[in-house]
Amino acid sequence: MPPVEPLHGPISMFSQSGNVSTQILLWGRDEGVGFEKFVNSGNEGDLTSEDYLRYFARDKASRIILAYIEGVDPGSALLPIAKEITRKKPVIVFKGGRTNAGRGAASSHSGAMAGSLRIYRSVFRQAGMIEVYSTQEMIDYAKALAAYPIPHGNGVGILTRGGGWGVITADCCEENGLAVPSLPENLSKRLDQILPRYWSRGNPVDMVAGIYPEPFMTCLEILANWEDIDVVIALGGGAGRGMLNSSRRKKVLELLRATEESLFKMEEAMVERQKEVLSFARQLMEECGKPIISVTLGSTDSRRDNMEFCQLLSYPTPERAVKALAAMWNYKRIRDGL
Amino acid sequence: MPPVEPLHGPISMFSQSGNVSTQILLWGRDEGVGFEKFVNSGNEGDLTSEDYLRYFARDKASRIILAYIEGVDPGSALLPIAKEITRKKPVIVFKGGRTNAGRGAASSHSGAMAGSLRIYRSVFRQAGMIEVYSTQEMIDYAKALAAYPIPHGNGVGILTRGGGWGVITADCCEENGLAVPSLPENLSKRLDQILPRYWSRGNPVDMVAGIYPEPFMTCLEILANWEDIDVVIALGGGAGRGMLNSSRRKKVLELLRATEESLFKMEEAMVERQKEVLSFARQLMEECGKPIISVTLGSTDSRRDNMEFCQLLSYPTPERAVKALAAMWNYKRIRDGL
C-alpha cells in the first residue's frame, strides 16, 4: 500500500476494508480534514466493529465516527451501542454488500455475511446513524461535521455571482429538505444600495456577475445576520489565482496586452484580496455561529487557497455542499431527539 | 467572466445560463473532453433552445449535445425535435427550476417560466433525452459518450487491487441496472496461474493488493475478451507518480532510506511502467471495442497521467464511473429503440 500521512483531526474510523479506509485517509488530506484514530478491522476474528464503536464512543478526542461495514453478527449489539452514541457524536456509515453482486464479492473479501439490506437500514435509522450512499459522501459529510458549526435550523441563504448557479443550488436545497426563505423587504432595500439596479431582489442573492470583494463581503454579512437563515452558501467566492493558472496565463497576457511582471503584480493583488474575503468569511462564521460554506465551482487552485489562507474548507459543486449540509441538519435533529 | 480556452471535441452545448456553461467548458478542460460549438441562449428573446437543438442535430461535427434548460415555451416543438435527434446522437439535459425555490430564482434569472417538472420529465423521457440530476453528471456523462465506444450490453467485469473497492463497485453496478456476471470456471482456472492462491475466484477479480503491471495487464486482457462482458472497470490502475508526490516524498525518502537521486530514478521507472499499462489498456479497448474505464480512486496526479500518456480518460470514484456507464447503456437502448 502507498505510504499515507493523514492530517490530524477529530474523525475516527473503523473499516472492514484496509484499502477503502487508506484511500479515505488520503482523500481527507486532499480535503483538509484530519483523523484521530483509525482501525482496519479485517475479518474480525477477535475484536469486532461493535468493539471499536464502543471504544470511539468513550474516546473524547474522537468527535466524529466514520464506518465502512460489510457485515456484522446478526446477534450483535450494534443497535443499542450506536443508539446511545449518536446522541453525543455523529456516526456516518457506508454499507458494502447492498446487492447480490456486492454480497458475493463481500463473502470472498471480508468473509462477512452481508445480510438483508432492509434490516441494516432499519438498524441504522433506529440508531440514528447517518447512512451515506457513495464513497465521496463519506468524506464530504465528515468534513462538514468537522469544519462547521452544526446549524440551528434548515434555512439557507444563497449568495451567487451567476444566476444559473443560484437556481441549481436552490433546487438542490429544496430537494434535500432544506428551506430557501424569501428575502424580506428591509434586507432587499439594503442590498439595493450596493448591487446593480437589475439584481435579482430575492434569495438566492444574485450579484449579476459582480466580482468586487466589497459588495461580496457586505452581502455575506447581511445574509449571515438575517435571522431566518441558519447557513450561508457562497458560490464562486474564489477567483484568485485560479484565473491566472498556467493553462490560461498566455491567453490572459495576450488579452490584457500585459507583461509577465505586471501580471505577476496583478496576481499578487488578487491573492491579497482573496485572503481578505476568506478571512472575513471565516471571522463572520465564528461571530454568528452559522456555517458559511464556500463553493468554488471546481477550481482546485481556489480550494487549495481557501485551506491555505484561512482553513476555510470548501466544496467543488453546490450539490456536494448541499448534501453535506443536509447531513448536518439531519444530525442536529438526531442529536436533539427530534 | 474569467477567460476560458476549452479543448476541442465532439460536444456541443446550449445553455440558459452563461455562467453555468462557462464553468462546464472549464470542467471539460480539467476532465480532458472538448467542445465543438457552444451557445448561451440568454433569455431567448429571439432564437430559442429548440432552434439550437435543431441546428446541432444537423451539424455533423456535433456528436453529443448537452443542454442546460430553465424553461421552454409550453407550445414548443422540443418533444418532436428531440425525439428525432436522440436516435442519432445523445442529448444530455439538466433542468434548472425543479422546485419552488429554484423556479423563483429562475423567473428572476432567465425570465423562464420553469413550469411543471412532471411535464418536463415526461417530455425528456418520451424524447429519449438523458436527464442528469447534478452538474457534475453533465460532464461525467458527456465524457463517457465522447471517450468510449458505446457498450453492446450491460455486463461489467471489475478488476480491483483491493477487495472493498470491488464490493462497492459491484453494488453500484447492480443498483444502476448493470450486471456483474459470475466468472466461468475456465477463466477462473486461467487466473489461478497468475494470481496469489488466496485470490477471490470471482467477478470482481480481486488481485489482493497485487501491484505488478504484468498480472494487471493479463487480467485486463482476460476480462476484455470474456464474451459475457461488455465493459471493464479497472480500479486503482494508476499508482505511478501520485505515490511520490511532494506531500509524501519526504516520508518515502525516510522509509526507504533513499536518496533524492535514487527516488527520482524509481519515479522515472514507475512512470514508464504506468505508460506501458495505460497504452496497453488503450490498445485493448480499440481491439475489443469495449469500454475500459480507469478509476484512479481520487489521485489527481494519476488522472493527469492517464490523459497525458495516452488520452485514456478516467474517473476519480467508482460511483461516478458506474453512473456514466449506466448513462451510456441507457443511450444504447434509446438509440436502438429498445
XYZ file of C-alpha atoms in Angstrom:
676
model
C 0.000 0.000 0.000
C 1.233 3.524 -0.690
C 2.513 5.432 2.359
C -0.179 7.642 3.881
C 0.349 10.616 6.164
C -3.129 11.635 7.216
C -3.813 15.041 8.753
C -4.658 15.083 12.440
C -8.258 15.946 13.289
C -11.476 14.905 15.026
C -12.559 11.928 12.850
C -12.066 8.305 13.928
C -12.741 5.482 11.511
C -13.193 1.740 11.636
C -13.420 -0.201 8.421
C -13.820 -3.741 7.141
C -11.554 -2.835 4.215
C -7.999 -1.574 4.617
C -7.875 -0.410 1.034
C -11.045 1.688 1.315
C -10.046 3.309 4.600
C -6.492 4.075 3.464
C -7.969 5.877 0.487
C -10.328 7.816 2.749
C -7.327 8.999 4.779
C -5.764 10.275 1.549
C -8.999 11.984 0.455
C -9.169 13.598 3.876
C -5.735 15.037 3.276
C -6.829 16.460 -0.090
C -9.955 17.940 1.503
C -8.189 19.369 4.544
C -9.793 17.165 7.222
C -7.913 15.030 9.674
C -8.193 11.843 11.684
C -7.763 10.988 15.347
C -7.790 7.174 15.283
C -8.134 4.589 12.573
C -8.665 0.812 12.624
C -8.909 -1.705 9.825
C -10.889 -4.474 11.499
C -10.180 -7.083 8.808
C -12.298 -10.216 9.007
C -12.875 -9.604 12.742
C -11.709 -12.987 14.040
C -11.490 -11.414 17.511
C -12.372 -7.721 18.046
C -15.357 -6.519 16.030
C -16.871 -3.322 14.636
C -19.087 -3.089 17.750
C -15.980 -3.047 19.986
C -14.412 -0.208 18.042
C -17.668 1.724 18.018
C -17.918 1.360 21.805
C -14.318 2.463 22.208
C -14.664 5.535 19.958
C -17.814 6.486 21.862
C -15.830 6.821 25.085
C -12.813 8.448 23.451
C -13.150 12.229 23.910
C -10.759 13.107 21.065
C -12.935 11.191 18.572
C -15.664 13.716 17.753
C -16.947 12.151 14.530
C -17.136 8.414 13.790
C -16.858 7.032 10.279
C -17.536 3.363 9.471
C -17.263 1.087 6.454
C -19.204 -2.093 7.224
C -19.700 -5.171 5.041
C -21.392 -7.286 7.674
C -21.873 -7.604 11.432
C -23.008 -10.574 13.516
C -26.832 -10.847 13.344
C -26.968 -11.153 17.135
C -24.690 -8.131 17.533
C -25.151 -5.228 19.920
C -24.694 -2.664 17.114
C -28.149 -1.127 17.557
C -28.103 -0.475 21.334
C -24.460 0.677 21.250
C -24.972 3.064 18.335
C -28.270 4.368 19.701
C -26.538 5.725 22.781
C -23.603 7.245 20.903
C -25.476 9.145 18.225
C -26.996 11.485 20.815
C -23.439 12.601 21.615
C -21.470 12.373 18.373
C -22.331 11.717 14.731
C -21.783 8.230 13.286
C -21.526 8.090 9.498
C -21.852 4.627 7.976
C -21.288 3.253 4.489
C -22.619 -0.263 3.898
C -20.829 -2.540 1.429
C -22.691 -5.580 0.085
C -26.076 -3.989 -0.544
C -26.853 -6.052 -3.652
C -26.413 -9.666 -4.745
C -23.303 -8.752 -6.724
C -21.858 -6.823 -3.762
C -22.746 -9.547 -1.246
C -20.987 -12.153 -3.375
C -17.852 -10.009 -3.506
C -18.030 -9.317 0.246
C -18.224 -13.000 1.149
C -14.899 -13.668 -0.601
C -13.387 -10.419 0.718
C -14.013 -9.916 4.437
C -15.918 -13.179 4.764
C -18.840 -11.128 6.034
C -22.410 -12.357 5.710
C -23.664 -9.084 4.301
C -27.283 -9.955 5.177
C -30.552 -8.215 4.425
C -30.173 -4.559 3.465
C -33.636 -3.824 4.824
C -32.589 -4.963 8.295
C -29.338 -2.984 8.190
C -31.123 0.171 7.069
C -33.691 -0.245 9.795
C -30.882 -0.586 12.395
C -29.050 2.467 11.013
C -32.224 4.544 11.108
C -33.294 3.439 14.585
C -29.801 4.010 15.942
C -29.566 7.490 14.396
C -26.573 6.610 12.229
C -26.170 8.693 9.069
C -26.019 6.355 6.084
C -24.106 7.526 3.015
C -24.654 6.135 -0.468
C -21.300 6.821 -2.101
C -17.664 6.835 -1.024
C -17.346 10.541 -1.812
C -20.132 11.322 0.650
C -18.157 9.666 3.468
C -15.502 12.359 3.345
C -17.910 15.160 2.285
C -20.176 14.625 5.312
C -17.363 14.019 7.794
C -15.714 17.211 6.561
C -18.853 19.292 7.111
C -19.294 17.941 10.641
C -15.606 18.580 11.402
C -15.289 22.043 9.862
C -18.526 23.906 10.519
C -20.805 24.605 13.477
C -23.990 22.470 13.487
C -26.798 24.642 12.035
C -29.684 25.555 14.348
C -32.296 25.277 11.605
C -32.657 24.487 7.908
C -32.878 27.999 6.396
C -30.286 28.608 3.683
C -29.145 31.954 2.307
C -27.516 31.676 -1.110
C -25.045 34.229 -2.466
C -24.062 33.813 -6.116
C -22.237 35.709 -8.840
C -24.178 33.945 -11.604
C -27.938 33.373 -11.813
C -27.874 29.788 -13.082
C -25.806 28.524 -10.147
C -28.282 30.168 -7.779
C -31.170 28.299 -9.446
C -29.279 24.987 -9.253
C -28.395 25.466 -5.577
C -31.940 26.480 -4.602
C -33.328 23.366 -6.353
C -30.841 21.127 -4.594
C -31.639 22.662 -1.168
C -35.372 22.083 -1.529
C -34.841 18.538 -2.847
C -32.747 17.728 0.242
C -35.137 19.027 2.893
C -33.623 22.487 3.323
C -35.530 25.765 3.069
C -34.671 28.831 0.980
C -36.642 31.613 2.726
C -37.824 34.662 0.760
C -35.776 37.796 1.241
C -37.648 40.348 3.408
C -38.283 43.872 2.090
C -35.878 45.603 4.507
C -32.883 43.443 3.510
C -33.769 43.795 -0.154
C -33.670 47.598 0.279
C -30.265 47.430 1.951
C -28.923 45.305 -0.889
C -30.353 47.775 -3.438
C -27.715 50.211 -2.259
C -24.749 48.009 -3.187
C -25.923 45.852 -6.098
C -26.612 46.817 -9.738
C -30.162 48.060 -10.402
C -31.076 44.838 -12.227
C -30.173 42.446 -9.362
C -32.457 39.505 -8.504
C -34.135 41.011 -5.383
C -34.539 37.622 -3.770
C -32.819 34.673 -2.154
C -30.592 33.470 -3.931
C -28.932 36.895 -3.915
C -27.618 37.071 -7.478
C -24.783 39.609 -7.710
C -25.143 39.531 -11.524
C -21.518 38.724 -12.347
C -20.155 41.273 -9.858
C -16.597 40.371 -8.938
C -15.502 43.090 -6.485
C -14.780 41.952 -2.941
C -16.568 44.752 -1.038
C -20.158 44.091 -2.183
C -19.487 40.354 -1.828
C -18.458 40.791 1.793
C -21.368 43.115 2.551
C -23.839 40.617 1.041
C -22.264 37.819 3.064
C -22.639 39.846 6.253
C -26.267 40.780 5.551
C -27.174 37.139 4.847
C -25.277 35.803 7.886
C -27.082 38.227 10.208
C -30.553 37.606 8.760
C -32.485 35.757 11.473
C -34.398 33.376 9.145
C -31.108 31.985 7.896
C -29.071 29.230 9.581
C -26.444 28.677 6.874
C -24.923 30.757 4.076
C -23.725 29.126 0.858
C -21.353 31.396 -1.091
C -20.939 30.326 -4.709
C -17.857 31.061 -6.778
C -16.239 33.059 -3.999
C -12.782 32.004 -5.070
C -11.496 33.803 -8.145
C -7.901 34.442 -7.013
C -5.003 32.580 -8.523
C -7.177 30.079 -10.361
C -7.907 32.693 -13.009
C -4.270 33.039 -13.913
C -3.134 29.427 -13.735
C -0.608 28.193 -16.268
C -3.040 26.938 -18.875
C -4.769 30.304 -19.169
C -1.814 32.545 -18.440
C -0.738 33.020 -22.077
C -4.241 33.991 -23.121
C -4.576 36.497 -20.292
C -1.247 38.062 -21.261
C -2.468 38.450 -24.844
C -5.920 39.738 -23.944
C -4.650 42.324 -21.499
C -1.507 43.151 -23.521
C 0.258 42.696 -20.197
C 3.848 41.799 -19.382
C 4.777 38.858 -17.155
C 5.799 41.362 -14.499
C 2.532 43.294 -14.477
C 0.588 40.030 -14.497
C 2.560 38.851 -11.508
C 1.666 42.052 -9.653
C -1.984 41.651 -10.609
C -1.918 38.108 -9.337
C -0.350 39.165 -6.051
C -3.049 41.802 -5.631
C -5.782 39.259 -6.404
C -4.380 36.827 -3.869
C -4.341 39.589 -1.262
C -7.990 40.444 -1.943
C -8.850 36.760 -1.871
C -7.212 36.337 1.523
C -9.159 39.329 2.776
C -12.508 37.907 1.607
C -11.808 34.445 3.019
C -10.601 35.740 6.376
C -13.687 37.920 6.552
C -15.917 34.881 5.869
C -14.052 32.835 8.456
C -14.422 35.537 11.127
C -18.082 36.078 10.263
C -18.722 32.344 10.713
C -17.182 32.459 14.187
C -19.129 35.561 15.182
C -22.559 34.440 14.009
C -22.103 30.720 14.766
C -23.645 29.775 11.428
C -21.835 27.686 8.792
C -20.594 29.737 5.828
C -19.921 27.226 3.089
C -17.753 28.226 0.156
C -18.405 26.511 -3.175
C -15.526 27.074 -5.575
C -17.246 25.563 -8.625
C -14.479 23.133 -9.243
C -11.284 25.157 -9.214
C -8.624 23.118 -7.424
C -6.485 26.251 -7.055
C -9.240 28.104 -5.223
C -9.919 25.141 -2.969
C -6.253 24.967 -2.040
C -6.143 28.744 -1.444
C -9.177 28.510 0.831
C -7.427 25.944 3.003
C -4.032 27.605 2.953
C -5.180 31.148 3.672
C -7.600 30.533 6.493
C -8.596 26.878 6.888
C -11.978 27.692 5.390
C -12.898 24.392 3.773
C -14.894 24.368 0.558
C -16.798 22.124 -1.831
C -16.293 21.994 -5.602
C -20.001 21.809 -6.544
C -23.198 23.135 -4.927
C -24.720 19.645 -4.907
C -21.910 18.248 -2.760
C -22.121 21.224 -0.381
C -25.915 20.990 -0.059
C -25.916 17.244 0.603
C -23.248 17.625 3.291
C -25.296 20.435 4.813
C -28.434 18.276 4.745
C -26.456 15.598 6.618
C -25.542 18.173 9.292
C -29.197 19.227 9.601
C -30.158 15.557 9.825
C -27.613 15.048 12.597
C -28.846 18.097 14.504
C -32.333 16.511 14.657
C -30.930 13.098 15.649
C -28.851 14.661 18.439
C -31.786 16.661 19.772
C -34.139 13.658 19.523
C -36.444 15.429 17.037
C -16.064 36.279 -16.634
C -12.698 34.554 -16.476
C -11.122 33.751 -19.861
C -11.856 30.183 -20.973
C -9.943 28.171 -23.549
C -11.963 24.992 -23.949
C -10.497 21.886 -25.567
C -11.829 20.992 -28.988
C -14.014 17.900 -29.170
C -17.374 16.375 -30.119
C -19.692 18.043 -27.552
C -21.971 20.969 -28.429
C -23.842 22.801 -25.719
C -26.682 25.276 -25.447
C -27.486 26.806 -22.105
C -29.876 29.250 -20.500
C -27.063 30.331 -18.171
C -23.759 31.749 -19.377
C -22.160 31.234 -16.004
C -23.095 27.546 -15.799
C -21.960 26.746 -19.326
C -18.658 28.638 -18.996
C -17.925 26.560 -15.930
C -18.791 23.363 -17.817
C -16.249 24.332 -20.506
C -13.629 24.682 -17.759
C -14.589 21.360 -16.173
C -14.325 19.770 -19.617
C -10.786 21.054 -19.825
C -9.935 19.527 -16.439
C -11.510 16.209 -17.470
C -9.918 16.079 -20.911
C -13.078 16.443 -23.023
C -13.640 19.084 -25.654
C -16.374 21.109 -27.280
C -17.392 21.740 -30.881
C -19.939 24.555 -30.526
C -21.354 26.442 -27.596
C -24.258 28.879 -27.237
C -25.529 30.802 -24.260
C -29.140 31.394 -25.289
C -29.823 34.021 -22.591
C -33.474 34.913 -22.112
C -34.246 33.768 -25.700
C -35.915 36.959 -26.937
C -35.422 35.691 -30.490
C -33.713 32.325 -31.125
C -34.629 29.584 -28.649
C -33.292 26.328 -27.237
C -35.359 24.437 -29.836
C -33.570 26.292 -32.654
C -30.142 25.382 -31.297
C -31.174 21.787 -30.753
C -32.384 21.583 -34.378
C -29.135 23.132 -35.598
C -26.877 20.809 -33.569
C -28.889 17.840 -34.855
C -27.896 18.682 -38.440
C -24.312 19.610 -37.575
C -22.132 16.552 -38.254
C -19.259 17.725 -36.041
C -21.592 17.886 -33.017
C -21.713 14.262 -31.855
C -23.023 14.814 -28.325
C -25.493 17.505 -27.275
C -25.512 18.998 -23.790
C -28.285 21.324 -22.583
C -28.987 23.427 -19.505
C -32.648 24.429 -19.623
C -34.613 26.544 -17.144
C -37.769 26.790 -19.220
C -39.094 26.418 -22.760
C -42.304 27.703 -24.344
C -45.192 25.362 -23.365
C -46.256 25.196 -27.025
C -42.700 24.453 -28.114
C -41.572 21.807 -30.569
C -38.971 20.431 -28.138
C -40.506 16.948 -27.984
C -40.806 16.183 -31.725
C -37.407 17.765 -32.476
C -35.597 15.899 -29.700
C -37.369 12.630 -30.480
C -35.858 12.541 -33.956
C -32.364 13.508 -32.817
C -31.892 11.061 -29.978
C -31.947 8.105 -32.383
C -28.821 9.596 -33.959
C -26.914 11.321 -31.182
C -27.211 11.529 -27.401
C -28.855 14.583 -25.836
C -27.993 15.157 -22.166
C -30.232 17.621 -20.356
C -30.044 19.299 -16.962
C -33.211 21.055 -15.839
C -32.947 24.138 -13.612
C -36.052 25.250 -11.682
C -37.293 21.861 -10.498
C -38.575 23.113 -7.152
C -40.457 26.175 -5.891
C -37.222 27.739 -4.664
C -35.484 27.048 -7.995
C -38.458 28.252 -10.066
C -38.498 31.524 -8.131
C -34.796 32.044 -8.809
C -35.229 31.105 -12.498
C -38.008 33.641 -13.036
C -35.700 36.483 -11.965
C -32.712 34.976 -13.805
C -33.586 33.897 -17.348
C -37.197 35.024 -17.008
C -38.181 31.440 -17.840
C -41.495 30.000 -16.728
C -39.930 26.857 -15.335
C -43.263 25.010 -15.414
C -44.297 21.611 -14.136
C -41.399 19.235 -13.557
C -43.665 16.273 -14.249
C -44.376 17.546 -17.753
C -40.690 18.251 -18.455
C -39.652 14.816 -17.246
C -42.313 13.200 -19.361
C -41.069 15.111 -22.433
C -37.438 14.198 -21.709
C -38.351 10.526 -21.326
C -40.570 10.355 -24.403
C -37.951 12.157 -26.485
C -35.159 9.859 -25.288
C -33.161 12.667 -23.715
C -30.840 11.648 -20.853
C -31.688 13.709 -17.797
C -28.912 14.361 -15.281
C -29.526 15.300 -11.652
C -26.331 17.149 -10.789
C -23.936 19.474 -12.579
C -21.081 17.009 -12.159
C -23.053 14.383 -14.071
C -23.298 16.712 -17.094
C -19.573 16.481 -17.711
C -19.229 12.890 -16.411
C -21.818 11.541 -18.866
C -20.703 13.668 -21.816
C -17.149 12.499 -21.199
C -18.136 8.818 -21.258
C -20.054 9.249 -24.511
C -17.138 11.174 -26.045
C -14.296 8.950 -24.896
C -15.516 5.361 -25.012
C -17.277 3.078 -27.506
C -20.994 2.534 -26.710
C -21.264 -0.828 -24.882
C -23.203 -3.624 -26.633
C -24.698 -4.924 -23.393
C -24.733 -4.298 -19.659
C -22.249 -6.917 -18.407
C -19.432 -5.425 -16.342
C -16.098 -7.039 -15.488
C -14.420 -5.479 -12.459
C -10.689 -5.616 -11.829
C -9.508 -4.376 -8.436
C -6.380 -4.360 -6.297
C -8.408 -4.134 -3.071
C -11.448 -6.181 -2.063
C -13.537 -3.378 -0.557
C -13.479 -1.297 -3.731
C -14.637 -4.363 -5.675
C -17.619 -4.771 -3.317
C -18.505 -1.066 -3.629
C -18.292 -1.119 -7.435
C -20.355 -4.315 -7.740
C -23.083 -2.790 -5.513
C -23.137 0.379 -7.547
C -23.383 -1.552 -10.856
C -26.370 -3.585 -9.704
C -28.093 -0.505 -8.253
C -27.740 1.241 -11.622
C -29.126 -1.509 -13.851
C -25.823 -3.094 -14.831
C -24.951 -6.780 -14.459
C -21.867 -8.311 -12.833
C -21.782 -11.837 -14.355
C -20.205 -14.722 -12.442
C -16.748 -15.729 -13.576
C -16.817 -19.026 -15.506
C -14.664 -21.966 -14.384
C -12.286 -21.827 -17.368
C -11.374 -18.158 -16.810
C -11.018 -18.720 -13.085
C -8.518 -21.506 -13.845
C -6.527 -19.251 -16.144
C -6.394 -16.551 -13.465
C -5.247 -19.136 -10.882
C -1.976 -19.256 -12.773
C -1.130 -15.596 -12.288
C -2.815 -14.547 -9.035
C -1.940 -15.443 -5.401
C -3.525 -18.672 -4.152
C -5.971 -16.762 -1.922
C -7.496 -14.604 -4.707
C -11.261 -14.016 -4.870
C -12.090 -16.503 -7.698
C -14.955 -14.374 -8.903
C -16.028 -11.170 -10.608
C -14.863 -8.650 -9.228
C -11.407 -10.085 -9.850
C -9.612 -9.055 -6.655
C -5.844 -9.030 -7.192
C -5.389 -8.913 -3.397
C -3.158 -5.846 -3.263
C -1.009 -7.005 -6.181
C 0.777 -4.031 -7.707
C 2.883 -5.500 -10.520
C 1.937 -4.466 -14.051
C 2.122 -7.882 -15.770
C -0.669 -9.691 -13.880
C -2.742 -6.492 -14.070
C -2.453 -6.414 -17.867
C -3.145 -10.142 -18.181
C -6.268 -9.840 -16.006
C -7.402 -6.862 -18.087
C -6.983 -8.870 -21.280
C -8.814 -11.924 -19.937
C -11.742 -9.774 -18.775
C -11.881 -7.763 -22.012
C -12.036 -10.942 -24.113
C -14.645 -12.687 -21.940
C -17.809 -12.805 -24.061
C -20.316 -12.135 -21.223
C -18.609 -8.818 -20.542
C -19.332 -5.542 -22.382
C -17.278 -3.165 -20.229
C -14.237 -3.472 -17.979
C -13.809 -1.206 -14.957
C -10.209 -1.167 -13.712
C -9.884 0.185 -10.173
C -6.778 1.856 -8.840
C -4.844 1.236 -12.029
C -2.851 4.405 -11.607
C -0.140 4.189 -8.994
C 2.650 5.991 -10.844
C 3.762 9.455 -9.844
C 0.893 10.002 -7.417
C 2.675 7.799 -4.889
C 5.670 10.076 -4.790
C 4.042 13.493 -4.906
C 5.539 16.294 -2.875
C 3.465 15.826 0.258
C 4.534 12.206 0.658
C 8.027 12.496 -0.817
C 9.825 13.138 2.469
C 8.194 10.164 4.139
C 9.059 7.866 1.251
C 12.689 9.026 1.387
C 12.786 8.209 5.096
C 11.013 4.887 4.849
C 13.154 3.612 2.001
C 16.345 5.282 3.273
C 16.639 6.506 -0.309
C 18.453 9.499 -1.775
C 16.705 12.109 -3.914
C 18.571 10.712 -6.917
C 17.529 7.117 -6.403
C 13.959 8.221 -5.735
C 13.982 10.173 -8.984
C 15.118 7.054 -10.836
C 12.444 4.994 -9.131
C 9.867 7.549 -10.137
C 11.035 7.526 -13.749
C 10.779 3.740 -13.794
C 7.270 3.864 -12.287
C 6.151 6.379 -14.869
C 7.483 4.152 -17.641
C 5.581 1.130 -16.305
C 2.494 3.280 -15.889
C 2.711 4.424 -19.518
C 3.042 0.813 -20.588
C -0.057 -0.283 -18.643
C -2.151 2.635 -19.892
C -1.099 2.192 -23.519
C -1.911 -1.487 -23.235
C -5.387 -0.666 -21.872
C -5.932 1.898 -24.617
C -4.945 -0.580 -27.354
C -7.033 -3.344 -25.818
C -10.074 -1.043 -25.839
C -9.594 -0.374 -29.546
C -9.132 -4.050 -30.374
C -12.093 -5.415 -28.438
C -14.413 -2.418 -28.988
C -15.453 -2.470 -25.321
C -15.020 0.478 -22.951
C -12.164 0.033 -20.483
C -12.794 2.554 -17.744
C -9.983 3.502 -15.408
C -10.913 4.595 -11.895
C -7.993 6.283 -10.164
C -9.640 6.484 -6.724
C -9.119 10.174 -6.480
C -5.496 10.803 -7.320
C -5.327 13.963 -9.436
C -1.790 13.059 -10.488
C -2.886 9.683 -11.856
C -5.803 11.252 -13.689
C -3.481 13.749 -15.308
C -1.015 10.979 -16.220
C -3.798 8.941 -17.808
C -4.685 11.846 -20.081
C -1.148 12.876 -20.862
C 0.260 9.430 -21.607
C -2.450 8.044 -23.833
C -5.698 10.051 -23.715
C -7.280 7.310 -21.635
C -9.799 9.280 -19.602
C -10.579 8.220 -16.065
C -12.955 8.814 -13.152
C -11.921 9.527 -9.578
C -14.516 7.265 -7.892
C -16.249 4.015 -8.922
C -19.687 5.596 -8.370
C -19.024 8.333 -10.924
C -17.671 5.792 -13.431
C -20.617 3.416 -12.975
C -23.249 6.146 -13.328
C -21.615 7.427 -16.513
C -21.525 3.856 -17.800
C -25.204 3.369 -16.932
C -25.946 6.530 -18.960
C -24.123 5.013 -21.957
C -26.091 1.784 -21.602
C -29.291 3.836 -21.333
C -28.356 5.699 -24.511
C -27.594 2.455 -26.361
C -31.187 1.307 -25.700
C -32.647 4.690 -26.695
C -30.680 4.691 -29.954
C -31.719 1.138 -30.820
C -35.356 1.801 -29.875
C -35.335 -0.835 -27.125
